[in-house]
XYZ file of C-alpha atoms in Angstrom:
394
model
C 15.199 -9.781 37.481
C 13.650 -11.224 41.204
C 10.032 -13.337 41.961
C 8.093 -10.100 42.022
C 9.481 -8.199 39.463
C 8.296 -11.448 37.346
C 5.124 -10.977 38.701
C 4.713 -7.660 37.808
C 6.027 -8.810 34.160
C 3.314 -11.606 33.759
C 0.080 -9.472 35.205
C 1.349 -6.962 32.684
C 0.844 -9.516 29.453
C -2.199 -11.373 30.822
C -3.590 -7.579 31.268
C -2.495 -6.856 27.913
C -3.393 -9.476 26.537
C -7.363 -9.981 28.678
C -8.265 -6.402 27.298
C -6.808 -6.650 23.441
C -9.226 -9.659 23.604
C -11.669 -8.529 25.099
C -12.619 -5.182 23.172
C -12.376 -7.774 20.166
C -14.973 -9.330 21.767
C -17.448 -6.629 22.646
C -17.400 -5.324 19.421
C -17.713 -8.843 18.025
C -20.795 -9.288 20.301
C -22.303 -5.498 19.881
C -22.606 -6.121 16.264
C -24.237 -9.390 16.775
C -26.782 -8.553 18.791
C -27.419 -5.051 16.661
C -27.930 -7.660 13.086
C -30.417 -9.549 15.502
C -32.523 -6.292 17.082
C -31.789 -5.600 12.973
C -33.941 -8.376 11.443
C -36.213 -8.545 14.541
C -37.476 -4.943 14.435
C -37.470 -6.099 10.291
C -39.547 -9.481 10.552
C -42.685 -6.793 13.032
C -42.641 -4.382 10.621
C -42.793 -6.879 7.941
C -45.899 -8.660 9.749
C -47.186 -4.621 10.429
C -47.569 -3.813 6.969
C -48.805 -7.224 6.018
C -51.763 -7.268 7.700
C -52.019 -2.974 8.218
C -50.995 -2.439 5.163
C -52.250 1.643 5.394
C -49.692 1.401 8.325
C -46.674 2.283 6.582
C -46.845 5.799 6.768
C -46.712 5.799 10.497
C -44.597 3.226 10.803
C -41.987 5.375 8.702
C -42.408 8.027 10.729
C -41.701 5.943 14.467
C -38.562 4.368 12.757
C -37.182 7.947 11.706
C -38.318 9.111 14.853
C -36.343 6.504 16.657
C -33.467 6.652 15.180
C -33.070 10.522 15.257
C -33.787 10.698 11.492
C -29.984 8.348 10.691
C -30.913 6.777 6.985
C -27.964 5.536 5.507
C -27.991 3.632 1.378
C -29.765 -0.188 1.227
C -27.880 -2.924 2.823
C -30.396 -5.501 0.627
C -33.911 -6.452 0.239
C -36.401 -5.820 2.926
C -38.479 -4.065 4.878
C -36.364 -1.828 6.819
C -33.310 -2.313 4.171
C -35.965 -0.924 1.225
C -37.269 2.414 4.003
C -32.890 3.049 3.741
C -31.943 2.257 7.277
C -28.854 -0.258 8.585
C -28.121 -2.366 10.878
C -25.765 0.532 13.197
C -29.080 2.625 12.806
C -30.629 0.455 15.831
C -28.217 0.139 18.220
C -28.397 1.332 20.974
C -24.590 2.826 20.496
C -24.235 3.997 16.521
C -21.535 1.580 15.336
C -18.805 3.205 14.729
C -18.760 4.747 18.148
C -18.692 1.165 18.675
C -15.709 0.778 16.716
C -13.833 3.958 17.621
C -14.712 2.845 20.867
C -12.650 -0.850 20.331
C -10.035 0.900 18.286
C -9.637 3.183 21.735
C -9.784 -0.291 23.890
C -7.225 -2.446 21.224
C -4.524 0.494 20.838
C -5.053 0.760 25.499
C -4.204 -3.052 25.237
C -0.966 -2.731 22.696
C 0.734 0.240 24.779
C 0.199 -1.676 27.350
C 1.374 -4.674 26.069
C 4.621 -2.990 24.597
C 4.693 -1.209 27.916
C 5.513 -4.434 29.621
C 7.461 -6.182 26.739
C 9.511 -3.120 26.697
C 10.493 -3.690 30.538
C 10.806 -6.837 30.885
C 13.591 -6.300 27.880
C 15.201 -3.556 29.758
C 15.445 -6.480 33.656
C 16.702 -8.641 30.960
C 19.284 -6.649 29.674
C 20.255 -5.291 33.102
C 20.432 -8.378 34.088
C 22.747 -9.777 30.272
C 24.483 -6.467 31.816
C 25.177 -7.794 34.690
C 26.702 -11.193 34.360
C 28.870 -9.483 31.490
C 30.546 -7.258 33.471
C 31.025 -10.047 36.478
C 32.653 -12.254 33.955
C 34.499 -9.417 33.238
C 35.866 -8.419 36.900
C 36.612 -12.773 36.415
C 39.180 -12.061 34.176
C 40.843 -8.970 35.480
C 41.575 -11.036 38.781
C 38.938 -8.467 40.595
C 35.533 -10.529 41.566
C 34.043 -11.304 43.786
C 31.125 -13.477 45.497
C 28.225 -13.272 43.462
C 25.274 -12.384 45.353
C 21.851 -14.156 44.194
C 19.759 -10.829 43.018
C 16.568 -13.775 43.560
C 14.216 -15.696 41.185
C 14.396 -15.348 37.037
C 14.909 -16.584 34.414
C 18.992 -16.262 35.042
C 18.914 -17.626 38.463
C 20.218 -21.457 36.728
C 22.954 -19.720 34.676
C 23.971 -17.253 37.414
C 24.453 -20.606 39.541
C 25.969 -22.190 36.344
C 28.673 -19.110 36.251
C 29.438 -19.142 39.743
C 30.283 -22.950 40.087
C 32.502 -22.161 37.085
C 34.091 -19.166 38.397
C 34.958 -20.740 41.731
C 36.413 -23.538 39.823
C 37.900 -21.956 37.797
C 39.774 -20.038 41.240
C 40.710 -23.555 42.862
C 42.096 -25.037 39.099
C 44.464 -21.558 39.414
C 45.411 -21.852 43.145
C 46.130 -24.854 42.389
C 48.444 -24.634 39.123
C 49.851 -21.775 40.768
C 51.080 -24.207 44.182
C 52.780 -26.705 41.482
C 54.659 -23.828 39.967
C 55.710 -22.587 42.998
C 56.627 -25.964 43.856
C 57.900 -26.530 40.611
C 59.984 -23.386 41.446
C 61.525 -24.368 44.496
C 62.259 -28.345 43.915
C 64.589 -26.976 40.686
C 66.319 -23.827 42.974
C 66.896 -26.566 45.460
C 68.272 -28.791 42.064
C 70.567 -25.601 40.504
C 71.878 -25.860 44.505
C 72.576 -29.948 44.891
C 74.249 -29.795 41.545
C 76.847 -26.790 42.486
C 78.107 -29.331 45.730
C 79.433 -31.380 43.112
C 80.964 -28.920 41.453
C 83.061 -27.485 43.550
C 84.193 -30.796 45.152
C 84.858 -31.252 41.292
C 87.141 -28.378 41.122
C 89.162 -28.223 44.241
C 90.110 -32.141 41.951
C 90.388 -30.697 39.255
C 92.709 -28.403 40.658
C 95.119 -30.718 42.503
C 95.018 -33.273 39.285
C 95.942 -30.486 38.082
C 99.237 -29.824 40.390
C 100.194 -33.852 39.245
C 100.555 -33.218 35.505
C 97.004 -35.707 34.850
C 96.193 -33.535 31.768
C 94.819 -35.851 29.842
C 92.410 -36.050 32.779
C 91.541 -32.655 33.822
C 90.486 -32.344 30.660
C 87.849 -34.234 30.595
C 86.594 -33.272 33.960
C 87.366 -29.718 32.706
C 84.602 -30.779 30.258
C 81.845 -31.693 32.146
C 82.477 -29.542 34.862
C 81.473 -26.496 32.886
C 78.582 -28.289 31.603
C 77.428 -28.957 34.479
C 78.113 -25.046 35.475
C 76.150 -24.441 32.759
C 73.417 -26.542 33.945
C 72.861 -24.884 37.021
C 73.424 -21.601 36.442
C 69.788 -21.983 33.081
C 67.975 -23.896 36.113
C 68.860 -21.604 38.256
C 67.868 -18.344 35.845
C 64.243 -21.221 35.210
C 63.685 -21.284 38.930
C 63.943 -17.602 38.655
C 61.784 -16.952 35.401
C 58.653 -19.963 37.333
C 58.298 -18.234 40.706
C 58.677 -14.798 38.977
C 61.334 -13.161 41.216
C 63.476 -12.449 37.425
C 63.291 -7.941 37.384
C 63.529 -7.619 33.808
C 64.538 -3.470 33.384
C 63.039 -2.373 30.436
C 63.928 1.065 28.473
C 64.503 2.606 24.670
C 68.005 0.831 23.900
C 69.053 0.989 20.133
C 68.407 -2.799 17.909
C 72.693 -2.873 16.657
C 73.602 -1.796 19.662
C 71.556 -5.324 21.542
C 73.443 -7.040 18.627
C 76.808 -6.200 18.210
C 77.338 -6.347 22.384
C 76.074 -9.485 22.261
C 78.430 -10.777 18.957
C 81.408 -9.290 20.821
C 80.183 -11.812 24.298
C 81.320 -14.363 21.433
C 84.198 -13.498 20.230
C 86.511 -16.214 21.305
C 84.199 -18.658 20.882
C 83.216 -17.228 17.624
C 87.449 -17.379 16.592
C 87.972 -20.723 18.403
C 85.528 -22.033 15.936
C 86.165 -19.843 12.615
C 82.932 -19.135 12.841
C 81.950 -14.405 11.635
C 79.918 -12.073 12.116
C 78.298 -10.812 9.389
C 76.485 -7.385 10.598
C 75.038 -4.822 8.365
C 74.754 -1.069 10.394
C 70.751 0.461 9.230
C 70.257 2.893 10.840
C 69.003 3.561 14.658
C 66.100 1.593 15.348
C 64.275 1.457 18.891
C 63.224 -1.487 21.103
C 61.543 -1.073 24.652
C 63.171 -4.064 26.290
C 66.036 -5.230 28.631
C 69.977 -4.385 27.383
C 71.081 -7.364 29.279
C 68.568 -9.703 29.614
C 67.909 -9.282 25.845
C 71.658 -10.145 24.781
C 71.880 -12.504 26.751
C 68.920 -14.049 24.400
C 70.724 -12.803 21.218
C 73.813 -15.089 22.279
C 72.142 -18.000 22.633
C 71.233 -17.999 19.289
C 73.377 -16.373 18.013
C 75.583 -19.787 20.303
C 73.189 -21.857 18.175
C 74.300 -20.954 14.786
C 78.299 -20.861 16.120
C 77.945 -24.691 17.137
C 76.267 -25.943 13.439
C 77.766 -23.791 11.073
C 81.521 -23.682 12.225
C 83.602 -22.079 9.644
C 80.687 -20.658 8.072
C 79.193 -16.726 9.053
C 76.742 -15.499 11.103
C 73.929 -13.296 9.490
C 72.368 -10.576 11.355
C 69.778 -7.657 10.226
C 66.824 -5.726 11.722
C 64.337 -3.463 10.353
C 61.314 -1.889 11.833
C 58.043 -1.609 10.755
C 54.733 0.375 12.987
C 53.612 -2.591 14.415
C 57.093 -5.073 15.198
C 60.949 -5.008 14.959
C 62.164 -7.433 13.517
C 65.865 -9.150 14.210
C 66.518 -12.454 11.727
C 69.349 -14.362 12.314
C 70.770 -17.311 10.259
C 73.711 -19.094 9.474
C 74.718 -21.095 5.996
C 74.382 -24.867 7.266
C 72.097 -27.422 7.237
C 69.016 -26.168 8.948
C 66.813 -27.546 11.436
C 65.502 -30.989 10.849
C 61.833 -30.708 10.133
C 60.859 -32.908 13.093
C 62.514 -31.031 15.787
C 61.106 -27.036 14.480
C 57.426 -27.425 16.568
C 59.741 -28.428 19.635
C 62.908 -26.099 19.676
C 62.481 -23.836 22.320
C 60.632 -26.335 24.749
C 62.954 -26.633 27.828
C 65.524 -29.548 27.730
C 64.290 -31.166 24.174
C 68.337 -31.599 22.068
C 67.396 -32.228 18.122
C 68.359 -34.532 16.309
C 71.320 -33.211 14.958
C 71.707 -31.673 18.739
C 75.930 -30.788 19.432
C 77.985 -32.587 21.893
C 77.434 -31.358 25.493
C 74.438 -29.502 24.695
C 71.610 -29.190 28.107
C 69.062 -27.882 25.414
C 67.953 -25.043 27.920
C 69.439 -21.874 25.391
C 66.661 -21.900 23.105
C 63.958 -22.024 25.519
C 65.397 -18.828 28.044
C 66.056 -17.047 25.125
C 61.582 -17.367 24.742
C 61.321 -17.384 28.051
C 63.115 -13.407 27.780
C 61.773 -12.166 24.616
C 58.104 -13.347 25.129
C 58.183 -11.243 28.453
C 59.030 -8.678 26.618
C 56.323 -8.065 24.311
C 58.149 -10.169 21.767
C 57.643 -13.499 19.978
C 60.222 -15.595 18.002
C 60.013 -18.216 15.591
C 62.785 -20.807 14.456
C 62.344 -21.614 10.187
C 65.020 -22.641 7.755
C 66.138 -20.458 4.756
C 65.508 -20.570 1.083
C 68.656 -21.136 0.107
C 69.751 -23.203 3.040
C 70.313 -22.736 6.697
C 68.269 -21.985 10.156
C 67.034 -18.541 10.287
C 65.770 -17.328 13.804
C 62.473 -14.777 13.604
C 62.671 -12.342 16.359
C 59.082 -9.691 16.811
C 59.859 -7.025 19.497
C 55.822 -4.864 19.095
C 55.644 -1.594 19.616
C 51.843 -2.199 21.435
């Protein structure tokens, strides 16, 4: 509401209250003067009757003519009352007519008050709605500069909202810039790592020709670790920069699990670990096949590394809300202190296997959550670590 509208509303309230107060004052004043007139006339008639008792008939006729025959019930023991007159018979307007005029004026005042009140509420509702819509635009990133609409009760709130939104935009811009810088630095680091990897590879080939088998194997292990680190950093930088595009389509859950297990056949055979994947029928999810399979591979690999020689179990189910995939092993399970941090980047738990870099679970989490999914880690009641994946329908 502008200042002008505020003035109009204030005037409306003042007029309505003043009108009601004036009506009440007029009514009370009229009643007072009617009573005063009645008492005065009563005193005069009493004096006349005491001086001239025979004039009673003449006074009575005059009073009847003055009041036009409006004679009411007796109000008290005095001269006029004994003759059947009351206060209203001697007013300029009959008392009931005064009451009617007072009621009309009072109703007009109330009507004016209600109209003003509703008008004010309407304006306040529109202002609140405008501010709420502005905040909705802010949440969707479509907000423009908040234009001033005049001075009113909401002006300070409007000003504070604008300051807060401006600060949030500035903070967001700084956060986005910092994120881009981090992604760029991560990308550069990954490329820098690639150079020594290439050099180590060349040296390794030379040493292989010279039959330095033991030293060659050590370098080979470190080379594999650096390669995994480089691939992980490059992938994380693509996630952070938002350049990784997921090609989503309807895919079958069993297909994803089976393909992930097939990609781990060599490692599974080497470690003596088996897979248990039951066929529970076709269940579709909307996701990127390659990257979802990559996430499942990382989870299976984690179970394999902590359960060598055992069995990795997989199962899945579907309800109207989500599709669930469970992957668990028969090992010792997670340490309770590690569970809240398992999906943090570069985090390595107490029982982490040698050579791990702490990226696999973080990548799995990134991939799943970017496809309207969630992932949690827990321990099975009978023992063993379990990963719970849910892809939500909406």
